[in-house]
Amino acid sequence: AQKVTQAQTEISVVEKEDVTLDCVYETRDTTYYLFWYKQPPSGELVFLIRRNSFDEQNEISGRYSWNFQKSTSSFNFTITASQVVDSAVYFCALRRTYNTDKLIFGTGTRLQVFP
Amino acid sequence: DAGITQSPRYKITETGRQVTLMCHQTWSHSYMFWYRQDLGHGLRLIYYSAAADITDKGEVPDGYVVSRSKTENFPLTLESATRSQTSVYFCASSAGQFRHEQYFGPGTRLTVT
């Protein structure tokens, strides 16, 4: 079965703190894709990153970085020097490469960054 | 304006009524999706479409109907609305399979009374 677990329901930090959002996935597929989406208070879903299962290089984009570890089936997301504008719900998602095109979402982690 | 739009943004309807949620994208993406978002469940796929006139069920299709006569439109119809269908509905589109990310519309908040 395919599953994405985001065990942290809610995280609160103070501005400028670093914060890591955990994502653990389950799949028996050898090829798959992982995604992170951001849902700010306004409600829209914003695509952040896509990673395929053959590429375990970590990625950094400004204050955002992602750590993909196939050995532990994890795809964690770190925000460095958090800002109030980072306050949102963050979703991790898994997509298989055959049989279905659907994204399997985790239940999300609500991040609150206080000034 | 390019992108993916949904209408209406907010809708209140009564139990038993039929209601249609509209989704329109201007990218000519072949794939389109409908999700519902409920607290504690994340987003769950209702239906998806790989191309015009090709649709398939997702995880929670019961009580919903879709059609796709044109590539750019993917309406979702609740044939006889129930309170359990109160939710936020998101439409998404994708350029292709698998590796392509899905881009989401702004959502429709539906309340069934």
CSV table of N, CA, C and O in Angstrom, one decimal, chain A residues 33 35 37 39 42-45 47 50 91 95-103 105-108 110, chain B residues 9 31 33 35 37 40-43 45 48 59 90 94 96-106:
chain,number,residue,atom,x,y,z
A,33,TYR,N,7.7,9.4,-7.3
A,33,TYR,CA,8.0,10.8,-7.2
A,33,TYR,C,7.4,11.3,-5.8
A,33,TYR,O,6.4,10.9,-5.4
A,35,PHE,N,6.7,14.9,-3.5
A,35,PHE,CA,6.4,16.4,-3.7
A,35,PHE,C,6.2,17.0,-2.3
A,35,PHE,O,5.8,16.4,-1.4
A,37,TYR,N,4.0,20.5,-1.0
A,37,TYR,CA,3.1,21.6,-1.3
A,37,TYR,C,2.9,22.5,-0.1
A,37,TYR,O,3.0,22.0,1.0
A,39,GLN,N,0.3,25.3,1.7
A,39,GLN,CA,-1.0,25.9,1.7
A,39,GLN,C,-1.1,27.0,2.7
A,39,GLN,O,-1.3,26.8,3.9
A,42,SER,N,-4.5,31.7,3.0
A,42,SER,CA,-5.4,32.1,1.9
A,42,SER,C,-6.0,30.9,1.2
A,42,SER,O,-7.0,31.0,0.5
A,43,GLY,N,-5.4,29.7,1.4
A,43,GLY,CA,-6.1,28.4,1.0
A,43,GLY,C,-5.6,27.8,-0.2
A,43,GLY,O,-5.8,26.6,-0.4
A,44,GLU,N,-4.8,28.5,-1.1
A,44,GLU,CA,-4.4,27.8,-2.3
A,44,GLU,C,-3.2,26.9,-2.0
A,44,GLU,O,-2.6,27.0,-1.0
A,45,LEU,N,-3.0,25.9,-2.9
A,45,LEU,CA,-1.9,25.0,-2.8
A,45,LEU,C,-0.8,25.3,-3.7
A,45,LEU,O,-1.0,25.4,-4.9
A,47,PHE,N,2.9,24.5,-5.3
A,47,PHE,CA,3.9,23.5,-5.5
A,47,PHE,C,5.3,24.0,-5.0
A,47,PHE,O,5.6,25.2,-5.4
A,50,ARG,N,9.6,18.8,-6.5
A,50,ARG,CA,9.4,17.4,-6.9
A,50,ARG,C,10.7,16.7,-6.9
A,50,ARG,O,11.8,17.3,-7.2
A,91,PHE,N,2.2,20.1,2.9
A,91,PHE,CA,1.8,18.7,2.6
A,91,PHE,C,2.9,18.0,1.8
A,91,PHE,O,3.5,18.6,0.9
A,95,ARG,N,3.7,10.1,-5.5
A,95,ARG,CA,3.0,9.7,-6.8
A,95,ARG,C,3.8,8.5,-7.4
A,95,ARG,O,5.0,8.5,-7.6
A,96,ARG,N,3.0,7.5,-7.7
A,96,ARG,CA,3.5,6.3,-8.4
A,96,ARG,C,3.8,6.6,-9.9
A,96,ARG,O,3.3,7.6,-10.4
A,97,THR,N,4.5,5.7,-10.5
A,97,THR,CA,4.8,5.9,-11.9
A,97,THR,C,4.0,5.0,-12.8
A,97,THR,O,4.3,4.9,-14.0
A,98,TYR,N,3.1,4.2,-12.3
A,98,TYR,CA,2.3,3.4,-13.1
A,98,TYR,C,1.0,3.1,-12.4
A,98,TYR,O,0.9,3.3,-11.2
A,99,ASN,N,0.1,2.7,-13.1
A,99,ASN,CA,-1.2,2.2,-12.6
A,99,ASN,C,-2.2,3.4,-12.2
A,99,ASN,O,-3.4,3.2,-12.2
A,100,THR,N,-1.6,4.4,-11.8
A,100,THR,CA,-2.5,5.5,-11.3
A,100,THR,C,-1.7,6.8,-11.4
A,100,THR,O,-0.5,6.8,-11.3
A,101,ASP,N,-2.4,7.9,-11.6
A,101,ASP,CA,-1.7,9.2,-11.6
A,101,ASP,C,-2.0,10.0,-10.4
A,101,ASP,O,-1.6,11.2,-10.3
A,102,LYS,N,-2.6,9.5,-9.4
A,102,LYS,CA,-3.0,10.3,-8.3
A,102,LYS,C,-1.8,10.6,-7.3
A,102,LYS,O,-0.9,9.8,-7.2
A,103,LEU,N,-1.9,11.7,-6.7
A,103,LEU,CA,-1.0,12.1,-5.6
A,103,LEU,C,-1.6,11.5,-4.3
A,103,LEU,O,-2.8,11.7,-4.0
A,105,PHE,N,-1.5,12.1,-0.6
A,105,PHE,CA,-1.1,13.2,0.4
A,105,PHE,C,-0.9,12.7,1.8
A,105,PHE,O,-1.7,11.8,2.2
A,106,GLY,N,0.0,13.3,2.5
A,106,GLY,CA,0.0,13.2,4.0
A,106,GLY,C,-1.1,14.1,4.5
A,106,GLY,O,-1.7,14.9,3.8
A,107,THR,N,-1.3,14.1,5.8
A,107,THR,CA,-2.4,14.9,6.4
A,107,THR,C,-1.9,16.3,6.7
A,107,THR,O,-2.7,17.1,7.1
A,108,GLY,N,-0.7,16.6,6.4
A,108,GLY,CA,-0.2,17.9,6.5
A,108,GLY,C,0.4,18.3,7.9
A,108,GLY,O,0.0,17.7,8.9
A,110,ARG,N,0.9,21.8,10.2
A,110,ARG,CA,0.6,23.2,10.3
A,110,ARG,C,1.8,23.9,11.0
A,110,ARG,O,2.1,23.5,12.1
B,9,ARG,N,-16.4,30.1,-5.8
B,9,ARG,CA,-15.4,30.0,-4.7
B,9,ARG,C,-16.1,29.5,-3.4
B,9,ARG,O,-15.5,28.8,-2.6
B,31,TYR,N,-3.9,16.4,-18.1
B,31,TYR,CA,-4.4,15.7,-16.9
B,31,TYR,C,-5.2,16.7,-16.1
B,31,TYR,O,-4.6,17.9,-15.8
B,33,PHE,N,-7.7,16.9,-12.3
B,33,PHE,CA,-8.0,16.1,-11.1
B,33,PHE,C,-9.0,16.9,-10.2
B,33,PHE,O,-9.0,18.2,-10.2
B,35,TYR,N,-9.9,17.0,-6.1
B,35,TYR,CA,-9.7,16.5,-4.7
B,35,TYR,C,-10.6,17.2,-3.8
B,35,TYR,O,-11.1,18.3,-4.0
B,37,GLN,N,-10.7,18.3,0.4
B,37,GLN,CA,-9.8,18.4,1.6
B,37,GLN,C,-10.7,18.5,2.8
B,37,GLN,O,-11.6,19.4,2.9
B,40,GLY,N,-8.0,16.3,8.9
B,40,GLY,CA,-7.6,15.0,9.4
B,40,GLY,C,-7.4,14.0,8.2
B,40,GLY,O,-6.9,12.9,8.5
B,41,HIS,N,-7.8,14.4,7.0
B,41,HIS,CA,-7.7,13.5,5.9
B,41,HIS,C,-6.7,14.0,4.8
B,41,HIS,O,-6.4,13.3,3.9
B,42,GLY,N,-6.2,15.2,5.0
B,42,GLY,CA,-5.4,15.7,3.9
B,42,GLY,C,-6.3,15.9,2.6
B,42,GLY,O,-7.5,16.3,2.7
B,43,LEU,N,-5.7,15.7,1.5
B,43,LEU,CA,-6.5,15.8,0.2
B,43,LEU,C,-6.7,14.4,-0.3
B,43,LEU,O,-5.8,13.5,-0.4
B,45,LEU,N,-8.3,12.1,-3.6
B,45,LEU,CA,-8.7,12.2,-5.0
B,45,LEU,C,-10.1,11.7,-5.2
B,45,LEU,O,-10.4,10.6,-4.8
B,48,TYR,N,-10.2,11.7,-11.8
B,48,TYR,CA,-9.2,12.4,-12.6
B,48,TYR,C,-9.5,12.1,-14.0
B,48,TYR,O,-10.3,11.2,-14.4
B,59,GLU,N,-10.0,7.9,-5.2
B,59,GLU,CA,-10.2,7.2,-3.9
B,59,GLU,C,-11.6,7.3,-3.3
B,59,GLU,O,-12.1,6.4,-2.7
B,90,PHE,N,-10.8,21.0,-4.5
B,90,PHE,CA,-9.7,21.6,-5.3
B,90,PHE,C,-9.6,20.8,-6.6
B,90,PHE,O,-9.6,19.6,-6.7
B,94,SER,N,-2.2,18.9,-14.7
B,94,SER,CA,-0.8,18.4,-14.8
B,94,SER,C,-0.5,18.3,-16.3
B,94,SER,O,-1.4,17.8,-17.1
B,96,GLY,N,1.5,16.2,-17.7
B,96,GLY,CA,1.7,14.8,-18.1
B,96,GLY,C,1.7,13.9,-16.9
B,96,GLY,O,1.3,14.3,-15.8
B,97,GLN,N,2.1,12.7,-17.1
B,97,GLN,CA,2.0,11.7,-16.1
B,97,GLN,C,3.2,11.9,-15.1
B,97,GLN,O,4.2,12.5,-15.4
B,98,PHE,N,3.0,11.2,-14.0
B,98,PHE,CA,4.1,10.8,-13.1
B,98,PHE,C,5.0,12.0,-12.6
B,98,PHE,O,4.8,12.5,-11.5
B,99,ARG,N,5.9,12.3,-13.5
B,99,ARG,CA,7.0,13.2,-13.0
B,99,ARG,C,6.5,14.7,-12.9
B,99,ARG,O,7.1,15.5,-12.3
B,100,HIS,N,5.3,14.9,-13.5
B,100,HIS,CA,4.9,16.3,-13.6
B,100,HIS,C,4.1,16.7,-12.4
B,100,HIS,O,3.3,16.0,-11.9
B,101,GLU,N,4.4,17.9,-11.9
B,101,GLU,CA,3.7,18.4,-10.7
B,101,GLU,C,2.3,18.8,-11.1
B,101,GLU,O,2.0,19.1,-12.2
B,102,GLN,N,1.4,18.7,-10.1
B,102,GLN,CA,0.1,19.2,-10.3
B,102,GLN,C,-0.1,20.6,-9.8
B,102,GLN,O,0.5,21.0,-8.8
B,103,TYR,N,-0.8,21.4,-10.6
B,103,TYR,CA,-1.0,22.8,-10.2
B,103,TYR,C,-2.5,22.9,-9.8
B,103,TYR,O,-3.4,22.4,-10.5
B,104,PHE,N,-2.7,23.6,-8.7
B,104,PHE,CA,-4.0,23.6,-8.1
B,104,PHE,C,-4.7,24.9,-8.3
B,104,PHE,O,-4.1,26.0,-8.3
B,105,GLY,N,-6.1,24.8,-8.4
B,105,GLY,CA,-6.9,26.0,-8.4
B,105,GLY,C,-7.1,26.5,-7.0
B,105,GLY,O,-6.6,25.9,-6.0
B,106,PRO,N,-7.8,27.6,-6.8
B,106,PRO,CA,-7.9,28.2,-5.5
B,106,PRO,C,-8.9,27.5,-4.6
B,106,PRO,O,-8.9,27.9,-3.4
